Backbone as ProteinMPNN parsed JSONL, in Angstrom:
{"seq_chain_A": "XXXXXXXXXXXXXXXXXXXXXXXXXXXXXXXXXXXXXXXXXXXXXXXXXXXXXXXXXXXXXXXXXXXXXXXXXXXXXXXXXXXXXXXXXXXXXXXXXXXXXXXXXXXXXXXXXXXXXXXXXXXXXXXXXXXXXXXXXXXXXXXXXXXXXXXXXXXXXXXXXXXXXXXXXXXXXXXXXXXXXXXXXXXXXXXXXX", "coords_chain_A": {"N_chain_A": [[-20.836, 19.606, 14.655], [-19.104, 19.552, 11.543], [-18.718, 22.444, 9.587], [-17.22, 23.711, 7.645], [-14.976, 23.029, 4.954], [-11.653, 21.834, 5.299], [-8.172, 22.276, 4.654], [-6.399, 19.436, 4.296], [-3.515, 17.425, 4.925], [-2.23, 14.478, 3.814], [0.089, 12.117, 4.678], [1.839, 9.555, 3.333], [3.515, 6.614, 3.847], [5.309, 4.262, 2.082], [6.157, 1.253, 0.265], [8.058, 1.408, -2.745], [6.139, 0.966, -5.169], [4.98, 0.026, -8.389], [2.233, 1.634, -9.816], [1.051, 2.502, -7.451], [0.603, 5.274, -6.981], [-1.401, 5.754, -8.839], [-3.432, 4.104, -7.816], [-3.9, 5.387, -5.375], [-4.761, 7.931, -6.243], [-7.108, 7.126, -7.5], [-8.703, 6.432, -5.324], [-9.284, 8.948, -4.27], [-10.712, 9.989, -6.442], [-12.962, 8.287, -6.509], [-14.219, 9.154, -4.214], [-14.868, 11.687, -4.866], [-13.109, 13.824, -4.467], [-10.827, 16.484, -4.994], [-7.402, 16.447, -5.683], [-5.194, 18.653, -4.376], [-2.401, 19.048, -4.263], [0.411, 16.913, -4.915], [3.156, 15.08, -3.964], [5.983, 12.964, -4.334], [8.632, 11.105, -2.981], [11.807, 9.622, -2.016], [12.048, 8.583, 1.411], [13.526, 9.26, 4.659], [13.958, 6.756, 5.525], [15.358, 3.729, 4.597], [14.367, 2.204, 1.602], [11.748, 2.988, 1.862], [9.207, 5.086, 0.687], [7.918, 8.438, 0.576], [4.835, 9.901, 0.273], [3.088, 12.809, -0.267], [0.009, 14.279, 0.032], [-2.364, 16.784, -0.617], [-5.618, 18.005, 0.135], [-8.878, 19.493, 0.112], [-11.345, 18.918, 2.491], [-13.843, 17.397, 4.643], [-13.423, 16.404, 8.051], [-14.471, 13.819, 8.812], [-14.887, 12.603, 6.294], [-12.292, 12.673, 5.084], [-10.937, 11.114, 6.907], [-11.992, 8.576, 6.464], [-11.018, 8.115, 3.878], [-8.266, 8.14, 4.393], [-8.011, 5.827, 5.978], [-8.723, 3.9, 4.057], [-6.611, 4.138, 2.224], [-4.511, 3.285, 3.842], [-5.079, 0.596, 4.121], [-4.06, -0.674, 1.931], [-1.759, -3.1, 0.807], [0.876, -2.426, 0.16], [1.307, -0.094, 1.508], [2.879, 1.309, 4.231], [2.355, 3.012, 6.458], [-0.001, 5.579, 7.218], [-0.572, 9.019, 7.751], [-2.565, 11.702, 8.967], [-2.863, 15.17, 8.724], [-3.349, 18.586, 9.828], [-2.7, 21.992, 8.828], [-1.569, 23.337, 11.055], [-0.093, 21.421, 12.324], [2.15, 20.96, 10.917], [5.255, 21.782, 9.271], [5.568, 23.318, 6.347], [6.366, 23.737, 2.86], [6.503, 25.11, -0.488], [7.888, 25.285, -3.793], [8.315, 27.743, -6.237], [8.586, 28.779, -9.653], [9.032, 31.587, -11.681], [8.766, 32.966, -14.832], [9.582, 35.832, -16.422], [9.371, 38.703, -18.619], [12.448, 40.277, -19.123], [12.691, 42.972, -19.776], [10.347, 44.136, -18.699], [10.866, 43.991, -15.958], [13.157, 45.567, -15.723], [12.134, 48.029, -16.33], [10.699, 48.612, -14.128], [10.944, 50.607, -11.362], [11.52, 49.775, -8.721], [12.474, 47.18, -8.653], [14.432, 45.539, -7.353], [13.624, 45.812, -4.702], [11.138, 44.546, -4.807], [11.885, 41.854, -5.235], [13.439, 41.382, -2.914], [11.573, 41.972, -0.834], [9.773, 39.908, -1.158], [11.274, 37.754, -0.479], [12.505, 36.341, -2.544], [14.515, 34.97, -5.239], [16.77, 35.541, -7.939], [17.296, 33.359, -10.537], [18.128, 33.172, -13.156], [19.044, 35.48, -15.625], [18.61, 37.141, -18.623], [18.669, 38.817, -21.82], [16.083, 38.476, -22.811], [14.383, 37.144, -20.941], [13.704, 36.628, -17.408], [14.276, 34.434, -14.744], [12.714, 33.761, -11.773], [12.836, 32.565, -8.458], [10.846, 31.357, -5.823], [10.455, 30.305, -2.554], [8.129, 29.07, -0.315], [4.989, 29.441, 1.437], [1.635, 28.797, 0.236], [0.112, 31.254, 0.059], [2.095, 33.263, -0.047], [3.472, 32.586, -2.363], [1.468, 32.922, -4.27], [0.974, 35.661, -3.915], [3.367, 36.885, -4.833], [3.186, 36.104, -7.511], [0.923, 37.583, -8.32], [1.896, 40.213, -7.982], [3.989, 40.234, -9.86], [2.529, 39.807, -12.174], [1.169, 42.192, -12.369], [3.161, 43.847, -13.28], [3.374, 43.209, -15.889], [3.296, 40.671, -18.401], [3.438, 37.372, -17.059], [5.417, 35.036, -18.243], [5.774, 32.273, -17.92], [4.833, 29.972, -15.36], [5.456, 27.878, -12.679], [4.924, 25.517, -10.102], [5.85, 23.57, -7.269], [4.55, 20.618, -5.625], [3.38, 20.333, -2.239], [5.839, 20.049, 0.273], [6.552, 18.571, 3.375], [7.197, 18.449, 6.895], [6.618, 17.135, 10.144], [5.593, 18.876, 13.165], [6.249, 17.518, 15.398], [8.583, 16.048, 17.749], [9.619, 13.6, 17.094], [9.99, 11.193, 14.448], [7.129, 9.925, 13.33], [6.552, 7.652, 11.788], [8.813, 6.109, 12.113], [8.686, 5.457, 14.841], [6.324, 3.944, 14.71], [7.177, 1.777, 13.077], [9.173, 0.691, 14.7], [7.658, -0.145, 16.912], [6.026, -2.032, 15.644], [7.969, -3.931, 14.955], [8.77, -4.734, 17.538], [6.371, -5.9, 18.383], [6.214, -8.046, 16.584], [8.495, -9.475, 17.345], [7.767, -10.166, 19.989], [5.535, -11.767, 19.44], [6.814, -13.828, 18.045], [8.417, -14.836, 20.137], [6.431, -15.781, 21.89], [5.325, -17.81, 20.334], [7.543, -19.492, 20.132], [7.921, -20.224, 22.841], [5.535, -21.603, 23.206], [5.857, -23.768, 21.434], [8.054, -24.981, 22.655], [6.965, -25.8, 25.048], [5.331, -27.808, 24.265]], "CA_chain_A": [[-20.779, 19.157, 13.274], [-18.215, 20.351, 10.714], [-19.406, 23.287, 8.624], [-16.307, 24.154, 6.598], [-13.908, 22.138, 4.531], [-10.327, 22.206, 5.764], [-7.087, 21.705, 3.866], [-5.723, 18.354, 5.013], [-2.331, 16.834, 4.319], [-2.065, 13.057, 4.108], [1.448, 11.661, 4.436], [1.769, 8.107, 3.133], [4.803, 5.929, 3.755], [5.035, 3.034, 1.352], [7.183, 0.69, -0.597], [7.985, 2.063, -4.045], [5.495, -0.009, -6.044], [4.359, 0.518, -9.612], [0.78, 1.742, -9.762], [0.539, 2.967, -6.172], [0.05, 6.633, -7.127], [-2.674, 5.612, -9.558], [-4.415, 3.546, -6.875], [-4.224, 6.433, -4.404], [-5.588, 8.95, -6.896], [-8.425, 6.528, -7.739], [-9.471, 6.534, -4.067], [-9.79, 10.322, -4.222], [-11.724, 10.127, -7.502], [-14.183, 7.588, -6.065], [-14.855, 9.959, -3.155], [-15.186, 13.004, -5.403], [-12.218, 14.856, -3.917], [-9.764, 16.968, -5.855], [-6.069, 16.515, -5.082], [-4.626, 19.989, -4.568], [-0.99, 18.833, -4.611], [0.895, 15.56, -4.661], [4.598, 14.91, -4.154], [6.488, 11.645, -3.955], [10.09, 11.091, -2.917], [12.321, 8.714, -0.995], [12.036, 9.123, 2.775], [14.776, 9.053, 5.385], [14.047, 5.326, 5.829], [15.773, 2.939, 3.431], [13.341, 1.385, 0.959], [10.408, 3.537, 2.118], [8.95, 6.349, 0.01], [6.969, 9.329, 1.233], [3.914, 10.564, -0.643], [2.363, 13.859, 0.441], [-1.166, 14.665, -0.739], [-3.223, 17.756, 0.047], [-6.97, 18.125, -0.398], [-9.882, 20.111, 0.977], [-12.375, 17.95, 2.832], [-14.334, 17.386, 6.014], [-12.642, 15.443, 8.835], [-15.008, 12.457, 8.71], [-14.668, 12.112, 4.931], [-10.87, 12.438, 4.857], [-10.538, 9.996, 7.777], [-12.365, 7.349, 5.735], [-10.064, 7.963, 2.778], [-6.971, 7.796, 4.983], [-8.068, 4.4, 6.359], [-8.72, 3.101, 2.825], [-5.25, 4.148, 1.689], [-3.652, 2.497, 4.729], [-5.382, -0.83, 3.971], [-3.293, -1.24, 0.816], [-0.674, -3.937, 1.324], [2.168, -1.779, -0.05], [1.387, 1.11, 2.337], [3.4, 1.008, 5.558], [1.604, 3.787, 7.439], [-0.558, 6.833, 6.717], [-0.853, 10.001, 8.788], [-3.413, 12.808, 8.545], [-2.467, 16.389, 9.426], [-3.801, 19.921, 9.441], [-1.543, 22.871, 8.648], [-0.931, 23.722, 12.316], [0.732, 20.303, 12.795], [3.213, 20.759, 9.936], [6.075, 22.833, 8.697], [5.482, 22.951, 4.939], [6.815, 24.705, 1.866], [6.45, 24.807, -1.911], [8.837, 26.057, -4.58], [7.704, 28.254, -7.471], [9.431, 29.452, -10.626], [8.325, 32.583, -12.476], [9.532, 33.444, -15.984], [9.008, 37.128, -16.782], [10.216, 39.453, -19.558], [13.46, 41.098, -18.447], [12.394, 44.386, -20.029], [9.33, 44.578, -17.729], [11.507, 44.164, -14.651], [14.088, 46.696, -15.777], [11.34, 49.261, -16.373], [10.08, 48.8, -12.814], [12.006, 51.276, -10.598], [11.826, 49.145, -7.429], [12.578, 45.746, -8.928], [15.205, 44.873, -6.297], [12.769, 45.795, -3.512], [10.125, 43.508, -5.032], [12.536, 40.555, -5.02], [13.813, 41.289, -1.503], [10.354, 41.962, -0.003], [9.144, 38.595, -1.3], [12.325, 36.764, -0.198], [12.696, 35.549, -3.759], [15.859, 35.112, -5.782], [16.876, 35.446, -9.39], [18.094, 32.206, -10.939], [18.657, 33.398, -14.513], [18.625, 36.729, -16.248], [19.198, 37.412, -19.933], [17.999, 39.942, -22.485], [14.676, 38.204, -23.112], [13.577, 36.752, -19.784], [14.316, 36.44, -16.092], [13.671, 33.358, -13.953], [12.698, 34.077, -10.345], [12.443, 31.432, -7.604], [10.268, 31.698, -4.518], [10.124, 29.188, -1.684], [7.258, 29.561, 0.742], [3.657, 28.862, 1.534], [0.729, 29.084, -0.861], [-0.271, 32.66, -0.015], [3.257, 34.055, -0.45], [3.747, 32.265, -3.768], [0.417, 33.574, -5.054], [1.159, 37.114, -3.795], [4.428, 37.276, -5.766], [2.635, 35.947, -8.865], [0.044, 38.729, -8.556], [2.727, 41.409, -8.14], [4.693, 40.14, -11.138], [1.522, 39.943, -13.229], [0.856, 43.619, -12.477], [4.243, 44.491, -14.037], [3.252, 42.761, -17.275], [3.047, 39.236, -18.539], [4.248, 36.294, -16.521], [5.5, 34.16, -19.407], [5.56, 30.908, -17.438], [4.756, 29.834, -13.909], [5.39, 26.48, -12.251], [5.141, 25.357, -8.66], [5.921, 22.188, -6.798], [3.582, 20.239, -4.608], [3.794, 20.597, -0.863], [6.718, 19.169, 1.04], [6.208, 18.855, 4.77], [7.65, 17.652, 8.031], [5.726, 17.395, 11.276], [6.111, 19.682, 14.268], [6.594, 16.643, 16.524], [10.017, 15.841, 17.943], [10.015, 12.288, 16.587], [9.394, 10.748, 13.189], [6.078, 9.0, 13.744], [6.628, 6.381, 11.072], [9.893, 5.342, 12.734], [8.112, 4.892, 16.067], [5.385, 2.903, 14.303], [7.934, 0.609, 12.607], [9.841, 0.082, 15.863], [6.625, -0.849, 17.676], [5.631, -3.21, 14.858], [9.031, -4.924, 15.098], [8.673, -5.28, 18.899], [5.206, -6.8, 18.403], [6.589, -9.276, 15.855], [9.434, -10.219, 18.195], [6.988, -10.737, 21.09], [4.735, -12.858, 18.874], [7.751, -14.93, 17.788], [8.802, -15.407, 21.428], [5.288, -16.558, 22.404], [5.216, -19.044, 19.539], [8.671, -20.332, 20.513], [7.605, -20.773, 24.154], [4.443, -22.563, 23.038], [6.385, -24.989, 20.831], [8.941, -25.605, 23.63], [6.14, -26.419, 26.084], [4.669, -29.019, 23.707]], "C_chain_A": [[-19.898, 20.104, 12.466], [-19.026, 21.16, 9.706], [-18.529, 23.67, 7.453], [-15.309, 23.07, 6.238], [-12.581, 22.715, 5.015], [-9.312, 21.618, 4.799], [-6.372, 20.678, 4.735], [-4.526, 17.88, 4.209], [-2.258, 15.385, 4.773], [-0.634, 12.691, 3.734], [1.421, 10.139, 4.445], [3.191, 7.572, 3.018], [4.538, 4.581, 3.127], [6.3, 2.476, 0.735], [7.009, 1.359, -1.953], [7.445, 1.062, -5.07], [4.871, 0.671, -7.251], [2.846, 0.541, -9.424], [0.213, 2.282, -8.466], [-0.068, 4.365, -6.285], [-1.292, 6.607, -7.846], [-3.762, 5.099, -8.624], [-4.848, 4.592, -5.85], [-5.12, 7.49, -5.048], [-6.982, 8.414, -7.203], [-9.303, 6.575, -6.493], [-10.067, 7.931, -3.948], [-10.895, 10.538, -5.252], [-13.034, 9.489, -7.065], [-14.944, 8.386, -5.008], [-15.161, 11.387, -3.615], [-14.347, 14.127, -4.843], [-11.125, 15.209, -4.916], [-8.451, 16.966, -5.086], [-5.497, 17.882, -5.409], [-3.151, 19.912, -4.949], [-0.604, 17.42, -4.224], [2.389, 15.547, -4.934], [4.977, 13.516, -3.69], [8.007, 11.693, -4.003], [10.534, 10.003, -1.951], [12.237, 9.38, 0.373], [13.408, 8.912, 3.403], [14.994, 7.575, 5.702], [14.351, 4.545, 4.553], [14.621, 2.086, 2.905], [11.914, 1.895, 1.145], [10.294, 4.887, 1.418], [7.879, 7.135, 0.763], [6.146, 10.036, 0.161], [3.108, 11.561, 0.18], [1.246, 14.357, -0.463], [-1.93, 15.718, 0.058], [-4.572, 17.815, -0.656], [-7.843, 18.861, 0.608], [-10.985, 19.097, 1.23], [-12.891, 18.231, 4.237], [-13.604, 16.266, 6.755], [-13.161, 14.021, 8.684], [-14.689, 11.852, 7.339], [-13.194, 11.771, 4.691], [-10.339, 11.315, 5.747], [-10.849, 8.658, 7.115], [-11.363, 7.081, 4.62], [-8.697, 7.538, 3.302], [-6.932, 6.326, 5.378], [-8.044, 3.508, 5.122], [-7.323, 3.027, 2.217], [-4.36, 3.231, 2.524], [-3.903, 0.991, 4.596], [-4.614, -1.481, 2.82], [-2.069, -1.966, 1.365], [0.695, -3.275, 1.179], [2.319, -0.468, 0.714], [1.814, 0.699, 3.739], [2.561, 1.708, 6.623], [1.153, 5.094, 6.799], [-0.891, 7.739, 7.892], [-1.651, 11.143, 8.185], [-3.087, 14.031, 9.388], [-3.262, 17.599, 8.949], [-2.558, 20.811, 9.397], [-0.841, 23.238, 9.953], [-0.047, 22.615, 12.897], [1.969, 20.092, 11.926], [4.044, 22.007, 9.72], [6.149, 22.479, 7.221], [5.891, 24.102, 4.037], [6.534, 24.166, 0.461], [7.515, 25.66, -2.582], [8.123, 26.485, -5.86], [8.766, 28.909, -8.34], [8.559, 30.368, -11.471], [9.251, 33.007, -13.611], [8.853, 34.716, -16.471], [9.93, 37.82, -17.788], [11.19, 40.362, -18.795], [13.16, 42.579, -18.613], [11.372, 44.93, -19.033], [9.95, 44.845, -16.37], [12.421, 45.378, -14.641], [13.362, 48.034, -15.822], [10.643, 49.549, -15.046], [11.145, 49.379, -11.885], [12.393, 50.586, -9.295], [11.908, 47.627, -7.559], [13.307, 44.993, -7.815], [14.397, 44.77, -5.002], [11.709, 44.7, -3.615], [10.697, 42.123, -4.739], [12.848, 40.375, -3.536], [12.596, 41.17, -0.593], [9.676, 40.591, -0.029], [10.102, 37.445, -0.995], [12.469, 35.775, -1.35], [14.146, 35.688, -4.195], [15.829, 34.933, -7.284], [17.799, 34.282, -9.712], [18.791, 32.434, -12.283], [18.156, 34.743, -14.996], [19.362, 36.862, -17.578], [18.382, 38.508, -20.595], [16.503, 39.723, -22.66], [13.83, 37.909, -21.877], [14.416, 36.625, -18.53], [13.547, 35.336, -15.382], [13.836, 33.713, -12.474], [12.213, 32.845, -9.588], [11.926, 31.959, -6.282], [9.973, 30.407, -3.777], [9.247, 29.737, -0.572], [5.941, 28.829, 0.775], [2.78, 29.415, 0.423], [0.441, 30.571, -1.018], [0.884, 33.52, -0.527], [3.598, 33.818, -1.919], [2.725, 32.951, -4.668], [0.582, 35.095, -5.047], [2.241, 37.602, -4.767], [3.94, 37.152, -7.205], [1.778, 37.162, -9.229], [0.859, 40.001, -8.79], [3.462, 41.4, -9.476], [3.726, 40.32, -12.305], [1.154, 41.411, -13.431], [1.933, 44.39, -13.234], [4.143, 44.188, -15.523], [3.018, 41.272, -17.289], [3.989, 38.392, -17.692], [4.25, 35.245, -17.626], [5.234, 32.698, -19.053], [5.554, 30.93, -15.913], [4.647, 28.347, -13.602], [5.627, 26.432, -10.75], [5.124, 23.885, -8.305], [4.698, 21.875, -5.956], [4.174, 20.537, -3.239], [4.815, 19.566, -0.398], [6.527, 19.553, 2.494], [6.932, 17.921, 5.72], [6.754, 18.042, 9.206], [6.399, 18.294, 12.305], [6.529, 18.819, 15.455], [8.109, 16.421, 16.583], [10.511, 14.551, 17.3], [9.347, 12.022, 15.256], [8.401, 9.648, 13.53], [6.148, 7.662, 13.032], [7.732, 5.504, 11.656], [9.394, 4.686, 14.022], [7.146, 3.756, 15.74], [6.122, 1.629, 13.893], [8.656, -0.087, 13.759], [8.841, -0.706, 16.708], [6.178, -2.106, 16.951], [6.681, -4.313, 14.97], [9.011, -5.548, 16.496], [7.505, -6.267, 18.996], [5.514, -8.114, 17.703], [7.538, -10.136, 16.695], [8.704, -10.882, 19.357], [6.148, -11.909, 20.608], [5.61, -14.075, 18.609], [8.172, -15.616, 19.073], [7.675, -16.252, 22.019], [5.139, -17.878, 21.653], [6.338, -20.01, 19.879], [8.43, -20.982, 21.864], [6.538, -21.856, 24.034], [4.973, -23.868, 22.449], [7.339, -25.72, 21.794], [8.162, -26.315, 24.724], [5.445, -27.675, 25.577], [5.637, -30.104, 23.577]], "O_chain_A": [[-19.934, 21.317, 12.672], [-19.917, 20.624, 9.047], [-19.042, 23.93, 6.364], [-14.859, 22.301, 7.088], [-12.417, 23.931, 5.122], [-9.561, 20.577, 4.192], [-5.812, 21.013, 5.779], [-4.522, 17.927, 2.979], [-2.228, 15.101, 5.97], [-0.2, 12.927, 2.607], [1.033, 9.516, 5.433], [3.97, 8.031, 2.184], [3.661, 3.84, 3.569], [7.348, 3.122, 0.688], [5.918, 1.83, -2.273], [8.218, 0.393, -5.755], [4.303, 1.758, -7.143], [2.258, -0.421, -8.932], [-0.994, 2.503, -8.375], [-1.143, 4.615, -5.74], [-2.207, 7.354, -7.498], [-4.886, 5.602, -8.639], [-6.025, 4.673, -5.499], [-6.124, 7.896, -4.462], [-7.949, 9.175, -7.17], [-10.519, 6.742, -6.598], [-11.227, 8.081, -3.567], [-11.896, 11.194, -4.966], [-14.1, 10.082, -7.231], [-16.169, 8.3, -4.92], [-15.658, 12.199, -2.835], [-14.812, 15.263, -4.748], [-10.575, 14.34, -5.592], [-8.399, 17.438, -3.95], [-5.333, 18.232, -6.578], [-2.699, 20.623, -5.847], [-1.199, 16.81, -3.335], [2.836, 15.954, -6.007], [4.372, 12.962, -2.773], [8.598, 12.242, -4.932], [9.733, 9.513, -1.154], [12.342, 10.602, 0.48], [14.335, 8.439, 2.746], [16.09, 7.183, 6.103], [13.66, 4.699, 3.546], [13.984, 1.347, 3.655], [10.971, 1.291, 0.634], [11.181, 5.732, 1.541], [7.054, 6.571, 1.482], [6.687, 10.682, -0.736], [2.518, 11.203, 1.199], [1.494, 14.802, -1.584], [-2.125, 15.567, 1.264], [-4.659, 17.693, -1.878], [-7.573, 18.849, 1.809], [-11.502, 18.487, 0.294], [-12.449, 19.156, 4.918], [-13.208, 15.278, 6.137], [-12.374, 13.104, 8.45], [-14.264, 10.7, 7.256], [-12.881, 10.706, 4.159], [-9.384, 10.635, 5.373], [-10.057, 7.719, 7.198], [-10.912, 5.949, 4.441], [-8.047, 6.672, 2.717], [-5.933, 5.647, 5.141], [-7.403, 2.457, 5.14], [-6.902, 1.97, 1.749], [-3.547, 2.486, 1.977], [-3.026, 0.193, 4.925], [-4.529, -2.707, 2.746], [-1.422, -1.481, 2.293], [1.588, -3.531, 1.988], [3.343, 0.203, 0.589], [1.186, -0.158, 4.361], [2.109, 1.077, 7.578], [1.843, 5.647, 5.942], [-1.425, 7.287, 8.904], [-1.441, 11.513, 7.03], [-3.037, 13.951, 10.616], [-3.774, 17.632, 7.83], [-1.492, 20.422, 9.875], [0.375, 23.433, 9.954], [0.675, 22.851, 13.866], [2.746, 19.166, 12.158], [3.596, 23.129, 9.956], [6.727, 21.453, 6.863], [5.78, 25.274, 4.398], [6.355, 22.967, 0.249], [7.987, 26.642, -2.009], [7.417, 25.694, -6.485], [9.717, 29.511, -7.841], [7.483, 29.976, -11.922], [10.402, 33.369, -13.367], [7.694, 34.691, -16.884], [11.133, 37.556, -17.81], [10.778, 41.124, -17.92], [13.355, 43.359, -17.68], [11.509, 46.062, -18.567], [9.597, 45.818, -15.703], [12.457, 46.129, -13.666], [13.907, 49.056, -15.403], [10.062, 50.62, -14.869], [12.154, 48.721, -11.634], [13.503, 50.796, -8.807], [11.464, 46.89, -6.678], [12.855, 43.933, -7.381], [14.475, 43.767, -4.294], [11.417, 44.012, -2.637], [10.057, 41.314, -4.067], [12.552, 39.326, -2.965], [12.59, 40.35, 0.325], [9.078, 40.168, 0.961], [9.769, 36.283, -1.231], [12.543, 34.561, -1.16], [14.914, 36.437, -3.591], [14.959, 34.251, -7.825], [18.931, 34.217, -9.233], [19.899, 31.949, -12.511], [16.994, 35.099, -14.8], [20.582, 36.713, -17.644], [17.484, 39.07, -19.968], [15.734, 40.685, -22.659], [12.693, 38.37, -21.776], [15.643, 36.528, -18.573], [12.317, 35.304, -15.415], [14.947, 33.934, -11.992], [11.288, 32.163, -10.028], [12.491, 32.883, -5.697], [9.316, 29.515, -4.313], [9.577, 30.751, 0.043], [5.795, 27.742, 0.216], [3.141, 30.383, -0.247], [0.519, 31.095, -2.129], [0.674, 34.409, -1.352], [3.971, 34.75, -2.632], [3.081, 33.499, -5.712], [0.352, 35.746, -6.066], [2.057, 38.612, -5.446], [4.25, 38.006, -8.036], [1.901, 37.703, -10.328], [0.55, 40.78, -9.692], [3.553, 42.428, -10.147], [4.082, 40.925, -13.316], [0.86, 41.826, -14.552], [1.663, 45.464, -13.773], [4.781, 44.863, -16.331], [2.588, 40.689, -16.294], [5.187, 38.663, -17.619], [3.22, 34.636, -17.916], [4.557, 31.981, -19.79], [6.175, 31.78, -15.274], [3.836, 27.642, -14.202], [6.419, 27.199, -10.201], [4.47, 23.071, -8.957], [3.912, 22.761, -5.62], [5.331, 20.942, -3.118], [4.67, 18.369, -0.646], [6.36, 20.731, 2.812], [7.234, 16.772, 5.397], [6.205, 19.143, 9.247], [7.62, 18.45, 12.31], [7.103, 19.33, 16.417], [8.814, 16.588, 15.588], [11.697, 14.425, 16.995], [8.275, 12.554, 14.966], [8.791, 8.565, 13.968], [5.828, 6.633, 13.628], [7.596, 4.281, 11.689], [9.648, 3.506, 14.265], [7.148, 2.724, 16.411], [5.747, 0.531, 14.305], [8.741, -1.314, 13.79], [9.144, -1.808, 17.167], [5.973, -3.142, 17.582], [6.337, -5.491, 15.069], [9.21, -6.755, 16.634], [7.626, -7.328, 19.607], [5.117, -9.178, 18.177], [7.404, -11.358, 16.75], [8.985, -12.036, 19.682], [6.056, -12.931, 21.289], [5.222, -15.207, 18.899], [8.277, -16.842, 19.114], [7.927, -17.316, 22.583], [4.864, -18.921, 22.247], [6.119, -21.221, 19.914], [8.704, -22.171, 22.03], [6.627, -22.899, 24.682], [4.596, -24.95, 22.897], [7.425, -26.948, 21.754], [8.629, -27.313, 25.272], [5.017, -28.514, 26.37], [5.285, -31.196, 23.132]]}, "name": "protein", "num_of_chains": 1, "seq": "XXXXXXXXXXXXXXXXXXXXXXXXXXXXXXXXXXXXXXXXXXXXXXXXXXXXXXXXXXXXXXXXXXXXXXXXXXXXXXXXXXXXXXXXXXXXXXXXXXXXXXXXXXXXXXXXXXXXXXXXXXXXXXXXXXXXXXXXXXXXXXXXXXXXXXXXXXXXXXXXXXXXXXXXXXXXXXXXXXXXXXXXXXXXXXXXXX"}
C-alpha cells in the first residue's frame, strides 16, 4: 500500500479547444488535488497541443484522474509519469537590487556556481535567469535572499520530455490510424461479400 504522496506529471495531448484547461483544472478541484504547475504549448504534432500538469498524489488517485481526463472528447491521449521517467526543467527570473550584488564580493562565483546568467543589469536592479529543476531554482532564490531583498521572482511551469526513445503519442496515433484502416477494410470486405 502507498504511504507517501509522489510528485506526478500528467502529459495531455489534445486539440486546442476553448475551455479545456478549465475542464482539466475542475477535475483536480473535484478530487481535492492542488496543481503544482501547469504549462500548455503546441506539440511537435500539427494541430495537437501539449499540456503538462504536476501534482502530488497517490498512484491510485492520480490514475483515476488521468483516466477521467482522457475520456474527454477533445483529449487525444494522456500519459502519467514520475520524475525518473522524464527529463524536465523550469525557468526562473530573479530581480534583485544591483547595489546588493555589487556589495557581495563573490557575486560572479554565485552566478557561475548556480549556472545562472544575467539578462539585464542597470543602476537599480539586475535580472538573473536560472534554468533547472525545482531544488536548484529554490536554492538560488535562498542565496539571493540572503544578500538582501529579492524584488521580484517568477518561474515557469514544468516542461518535460520522456526518457523513452520514441514519442509515445505518435506511436499511439499511428496505431489508432492502423486500427481505423483495418476496420475500414473489414467493412469494405463485408459489403463486397453481400
